[in-house]
mmCIF file of C-alpha atoms in Angstrom:
data_model
loop_
_atom_site.group_PDB
_atom_site.id
_atom_site.type_symbol
_atom_site.label_atom_id
_atom_site.label_comp_id
_atom_site.label_asym_id
_atom_site.label_seq_id
_atom_site.Cartn_x
_atom_site.Cartn_y
_atom_site.Cartn_z
ATOM 1 C CA SER A 1 174.617 84.274 92.067
ATOM 2 C CA GLU A 2 171.701 84.523 89.648
ATOM 3 C CA THR A 3 169.399 85.996 92.291
ATOM 4 C CA SER A 4 171.864 88.376 93.892
ATOM 5 C CA LYS A 5 170.588 91.900 94.443
ATOM 6 C CA THR A 6 171.104 94.787 92.128
ATOM 7 C CA GLU A 7 170.743 98.320 93.382
ATOM 8 C CA GLY A 8 167.172 99.329 94.261
ATOM 9 C CA THR A 9 165.727 102.623 93.093
ATOM 10 C CA ALA A 10 163.374 105.212 94.508
ATOM 11 C CA LEU A 11 160.433 105.960 92.247
ATOM 12 C CA VAL A 12 158.159 108.974 91.658
ATOM 13 C CA SER A 13 155.149 108.602 89.332
ATOM 14 C CA LEU A 14 152.693 111.145 87.954
ATOM 15 C CA GLY A 15 149.670 109.973 85.999
ATOM 16 C CA TYR A 16 146.029 110.345 85.091
ATOM 17 C CA SER A 17 143.333 107.672 85.116
ATOM 18 C CA LEU A 18 139.883 107.219 83.625
ATOM 19 C CA GLY A 19 137.111 104.805 84.529
ATOM 20 C CA GLY A 20 134.723 103.695 87.214
ATOM 21 C CA ASP A 21 131.129 104.560 88.002
ATOM 22 C CA LYS A 22 129.798 108.119 87.779
ATOM 23 C CA LEU A 23 129.626 109.525 91.324
ATOM 24 C CA VAL A 24 128.477 113.076 90.596
ATOM 25 C CA GLU A 25 126.805 114.604 87.556
ATOM 26 C CA ILE A 26 127.739 118.274 87.243
ATOM 27 C CA ASP A 27 125.875 120.584 84.867
ATOM 28 C CA GLY A 28 128.096 122.471 82.445
ATOM 29 C CA SER A 29 131.253 120.659 83.571
ATOM 30 C CA TYR A 30 132.899 117.275 83.559
ATOM 31 C CA ASP A 31 131.195 114.550 85.578
ATOM 32 C CA LEU A 32 133.101 112.939 88.426
ATOM 33 C CA TYR A 33 133.894 109.203 88.153
ATOM 34 C CA ALA A 34 135.219 106.946 90.936
ATOM 35 C CA GLY A 35 138.235 105.779 88.929
ATOM 36 C CA SER A 36 139.223 109.097 87.378
ATOM 37 C CA GLY A 37 141.744 111.639 88.551
ATOM 38 C CA GLY A 38 145.373 112.566 88.863
ATOM 39 C CA HIS A 39 147.821 110.243 90.621
ATOM 40 C CA LEU A 40 151.047 110.849 92.510
ATOM 41 C CA ARG A 41 153.073 107.871 93.785
ATOM 42 C CA LEU A 42 156.278 107.527 95.778
ATOM 43 C CA GLY A 43 157.803 104.087 95.809
ATOM 44 C CA TYR A 44 160.723 101.711 95.805
ATOM 45 C CA ASP A 45 161.729 99.229 93.063
ATOM 46 C CA GLN A 46 164.032 96.257 93.482
ATOM 47 C CA ILE A 47 164.899 94.093 90.477
ATOM 48 C CA TYR A 48 167.352 91.230 90.843
ATOM 49 C CA GLN A 49 169.831 90.135 88.178
ATOM 50 C CA ASN A 50 167.461 87.385 87.008
ATOM 51 C CA GLY A 51 164.955 90.098 85.982
ATOM 52 C CA SER A 52 162.315 89.578 88.680
ATOM 53 C CA GLY A 53 161.709 91.816 91.656
ATOM 54 C CA TYR A 54 159.156 93.799 93.610
ATOM 55 C CA ARG A 55 157.688 97.269 93.954
ATOM 56 C CA ILE A 56 156.072 99.014 96.894
ATOM 57 C CA ALA A 57 154.459 102.422 96.366
ATOM 58 C CA LEU A 58 152.306 104.831 98.331
ATOM 59 C CA GLY A 59 149.891 106.784 96.134
ATOM 60 C CA LEU A 60 147.281 109.528 96.107
ATOM 61 C CA GLN A 61 144.377 109.740 93.659
ATOM 62 C CA TYR A 62 142.832 113.216 93.456
ATOM 63 C CA ASN A 63 140.147 114.687 91.236
ATOM 64 C CA LEU A 64 138.920 118.303 91.471
ATOM 65 C CA ILE A 65 136.037 119.728 89.445
ATOM 66 C CA TYR A 66 135.053 123.406 89.521
ATOM 67 C CA ASP A 67 131.418 124.297 88.964
ATOM 68 C CA SER A 68 129.078 127.194 89.721
ATOM 69 C CA GLY A 69 127.904 125.521 92.955
ATOM 70 C CA GLY A 70 131.445 125.190 94.321
ATOM 71 C CA ASN A 71 134.226 122.644 94.092
ATOM 72 C CA THR A 72 133.754 118.889 94.052
ATOM 73 C CA THR A 73 136.696 116.685 95.056
ATOM 74 C CA PHE A 74 137.383 112.976 95.201
ATOM 75 C CA SER A 75 140.516 111.724 96.968
ATOM 76 C CA ASP A 76 141.961 108.376 97.978
ATOM 77 C CA VAL A 77 145.266 107.205 99.476
ATOM 78 C CA TYR A 78 146.499 103.737 98.538
ATOM 79 C CA LEU A 79 149.396 101.296 98.856
ATOM 80 C CA GLN A 80 150.571 99.140 95.947
ATOM 81 C CA LEU A 81 152.522 95.896 96.421
ATOM 82 C CA ALA A 82 153.671 94.212 93.203
ATOM 83 C CA TYR A 83 155.780 91.453 91.713
ATOM 84 C CA GLN A 84 157.517 92.661 88.566
ATOM 85 C CA TYR A 85 159.677 91.279 85.799
ATOM 86 C CA ARG A 86 161.998 93.236 83.528
ATOM 87 C CA ALA A 87 162.704 91.973 80.011
ATOM 88 C CA ASN A 88 165.128 94.366 78.325
ATOM 89 C CA GLN A 89 163.453 97.787 78.425
ATOM 90 C CA ILE A 90 159.937 96.531 79.336
ATOM 91 C CA VAL A 91 158.716 95.959 82.911
ATOM 92 C CA TYR A 92 155.641 93.773 83.542
ATOM 93 C CA GLY A 93 153.966 93.846 86.941
ATOM 94 C CA ILE A 94 151.035 92.395 88.870
ATOM 95 C CA GLY A 95 150.009 93.070 92.426
ATOM 96 C CA ALA A 96 147.544 94.068 95.108
ATOM 97 C CA VAL A 97 146.370 97.570 95.935
ATOM 98 C CA LEU A 98 145.129 98.518 99.402
ATOM 99 C CA HIS A 99 142.964 101.661 99.584
ATOM 100 C CA GLU A 100 142.603 103.570 102.854
ATOM 101 C CA GLY A 101 139.070 104.712 102.061
ATOM 102 C CA ALA A 102 138.042 107.325 99.526
ATOM 103 C CA LYS A 103 136.393 110.650 100.317
ATOM 104 C CA LEU A 104 133.975 112.565 98.107
ATOM 105 C CA GLU A 105 133.323 116.208 99.020
ATOM 106 C CA GLU A 106 130.534 118.049 97.257
ATOM 107 C CA ASP A 107 127.833 119.859 99.251
ATOM 108 C CA SER A 108 128.485 117.307 101.995
ATOM 109 C CA THR A 109 131.162 114.674 102.633
ATOM 110 C CA PHE A 110 130.768 111.017 101.661
ATOM 111 C CA GLU A 111 133.313 108.541 102.983
ATOM 112 C CA TYR A 112 134.056 105.064 101.679
ATOM 113 C CA ASP A 113 135.313 101.956 103.492
ATOM 114 C CA ALA A 114 138.843 100.684 102.988
ATOM 115 C CA ALA A 115 139.041 98.491 99.883
ATOM 116 C CA ASN A 116 141.400 96.001 98.252
ATOM 117 C CA GLY A 117 141.916 95.385 94.559
ATOM 118 C CA LEU A 118 144.284 94.007 91.947
ATOM 119 C CA PHE A 119 146.358 95.807 89.343
ATOM 120 C CA VAL A 120 148.595 95.017 86.381
ATOM 121 C CA TYR A 121 151.053 97.298 84.628
ATOM 122 C CA LEU A 122 153.373 97.544 81.670
ATOM 123 C CA GLU A 123 156.217 100.086 81.553
ATOM 124 C CA ASP A 124 158.772 101.104 78.966
ATOM 125 C CA VAL A 125 161.888 102.154 80.870
ATOM 126 C CA GLY A 126 163.793 102.883 77.684
ATOM 127 C CA SER A 127 167.527 102.416 77.568
ATOM 128 C CA SER A 128 168.102 103.809 81.055
ATOM 129 C CA ASN A 129 166.652 103.443 84.538
ATOM 130 C CA LEU A 130 165.918 107.143 84.902
ATOM 131 C CA ALA A 131 162.428 107.451 83.448
ATOM 132 C CA GLY A 132 159.698 105.772 81.465
ATOM 133 C CA TRP A 133 156.052 105.622 80.439
ATOM 134 C CA GLY A 134 153.604 103.209 81.989
ATOM 135 C CA LEU A 135 150.092 101.905 81.495
ATOM 136 C CA SER A 136 148.120 100.144 84.232
ATOM 137 C CA TYR A 137 144.710 98.671 84.921
ATOM 138 C CA THR A 138 143.266 98.503 88.457
ATOM 139 C CA ALA A 139 140.203 96.427 89.366
ATOM 140 C CA LEU A 140 138.553 97.902 92.469
ATOM 141 C CA GLU A 141 135.109 98.094 94.087
ATOM 142 C CA ILE A 142 134.463 100.722 96.789
ATOM 143 C CA GLU A 143 131.589 100.751 99.291
ATOM 144 C CA GLU A 144 130.134 103.808 100.979
ATOM 145 C CA LYS A 145 130.488 103.765 104.797
ATOM 146 C CA ASP A 146 127.416 102.608 106.708
ATOM 147 C CA SER A 147 125.783 101.529 103.461
ATOM 148 C CA SER A 148 125.634 98.461 101.270
ATOM 149 C CA SER A 149 125.848 100.609 98.147
ATOM 150 C CA SER A 150 129.037 100.043 96.159
ATOM 151 C CA ASP A 151 130.654 101.721 93.167
ATOM 152 C CA ASP A 152 133.089 100.429 90.589
ATOM 153 C CA ALA A 153 136.361 102.358 90.935
ATOM 154 C CA SER A 154 138.247 100.336 88.297
ATOM 155 C CA ARG A 155 140.477 102.442 86.099
ATOM 156 C CA VAL A 156 143.023 102.623 83.313
ATOM 157 C CA GLU A 157 145.965 104.908 84.051
ATOM 158 C CA ILE A 158 148.751 106.343 81.946
ATOM 159 C CA TYR A 159 151.733 107.642 83.902
ATOM 160 C CA TYR A 160 155.378 108.649 83.794
ATOM 161 C CA ASN A 161 158.042 107.398 86.228
ATOM 162 C CA TRP A 162 161.233 109.005 87.431
ATOM 163 C CA ARG A 163 163.771 106.730 89.136
ATOM 164 C CA PHE A 164 166.522 107.982 91.435
#
């Protein structure tokens, strides 16, 4: 039938994002922003013969900055759940992202509450299912634990997928 399953694929993504509010200003180095950093995702794609499908992916955002006072890191683990549609070699997706709670480590540790956001993406899978470039936008607000202070962690990410 039109909606019968096609074979699902495992997915590995590597990317880098920019954006969000400045969390730490570091003299003589790059400043640290809530939406910036490297990304690694492991996931599963399922697209049916009619072109629509879903994606579920577990990701890690990590940013490390070296400075004379020591290392500053920002890390966050998240889960993405998305509806996607494939039209020829282009995949369009929209979904929800669930963040476990970010952690900023400088001279001391700052933890953030769990947060939810939305994301959209566009990928060029080329003429095969093996790999492809992607571009995504995530809208996300994070709040420091035991505080009403919040930071914008929205970001634009460019990434590369490998499908197995």
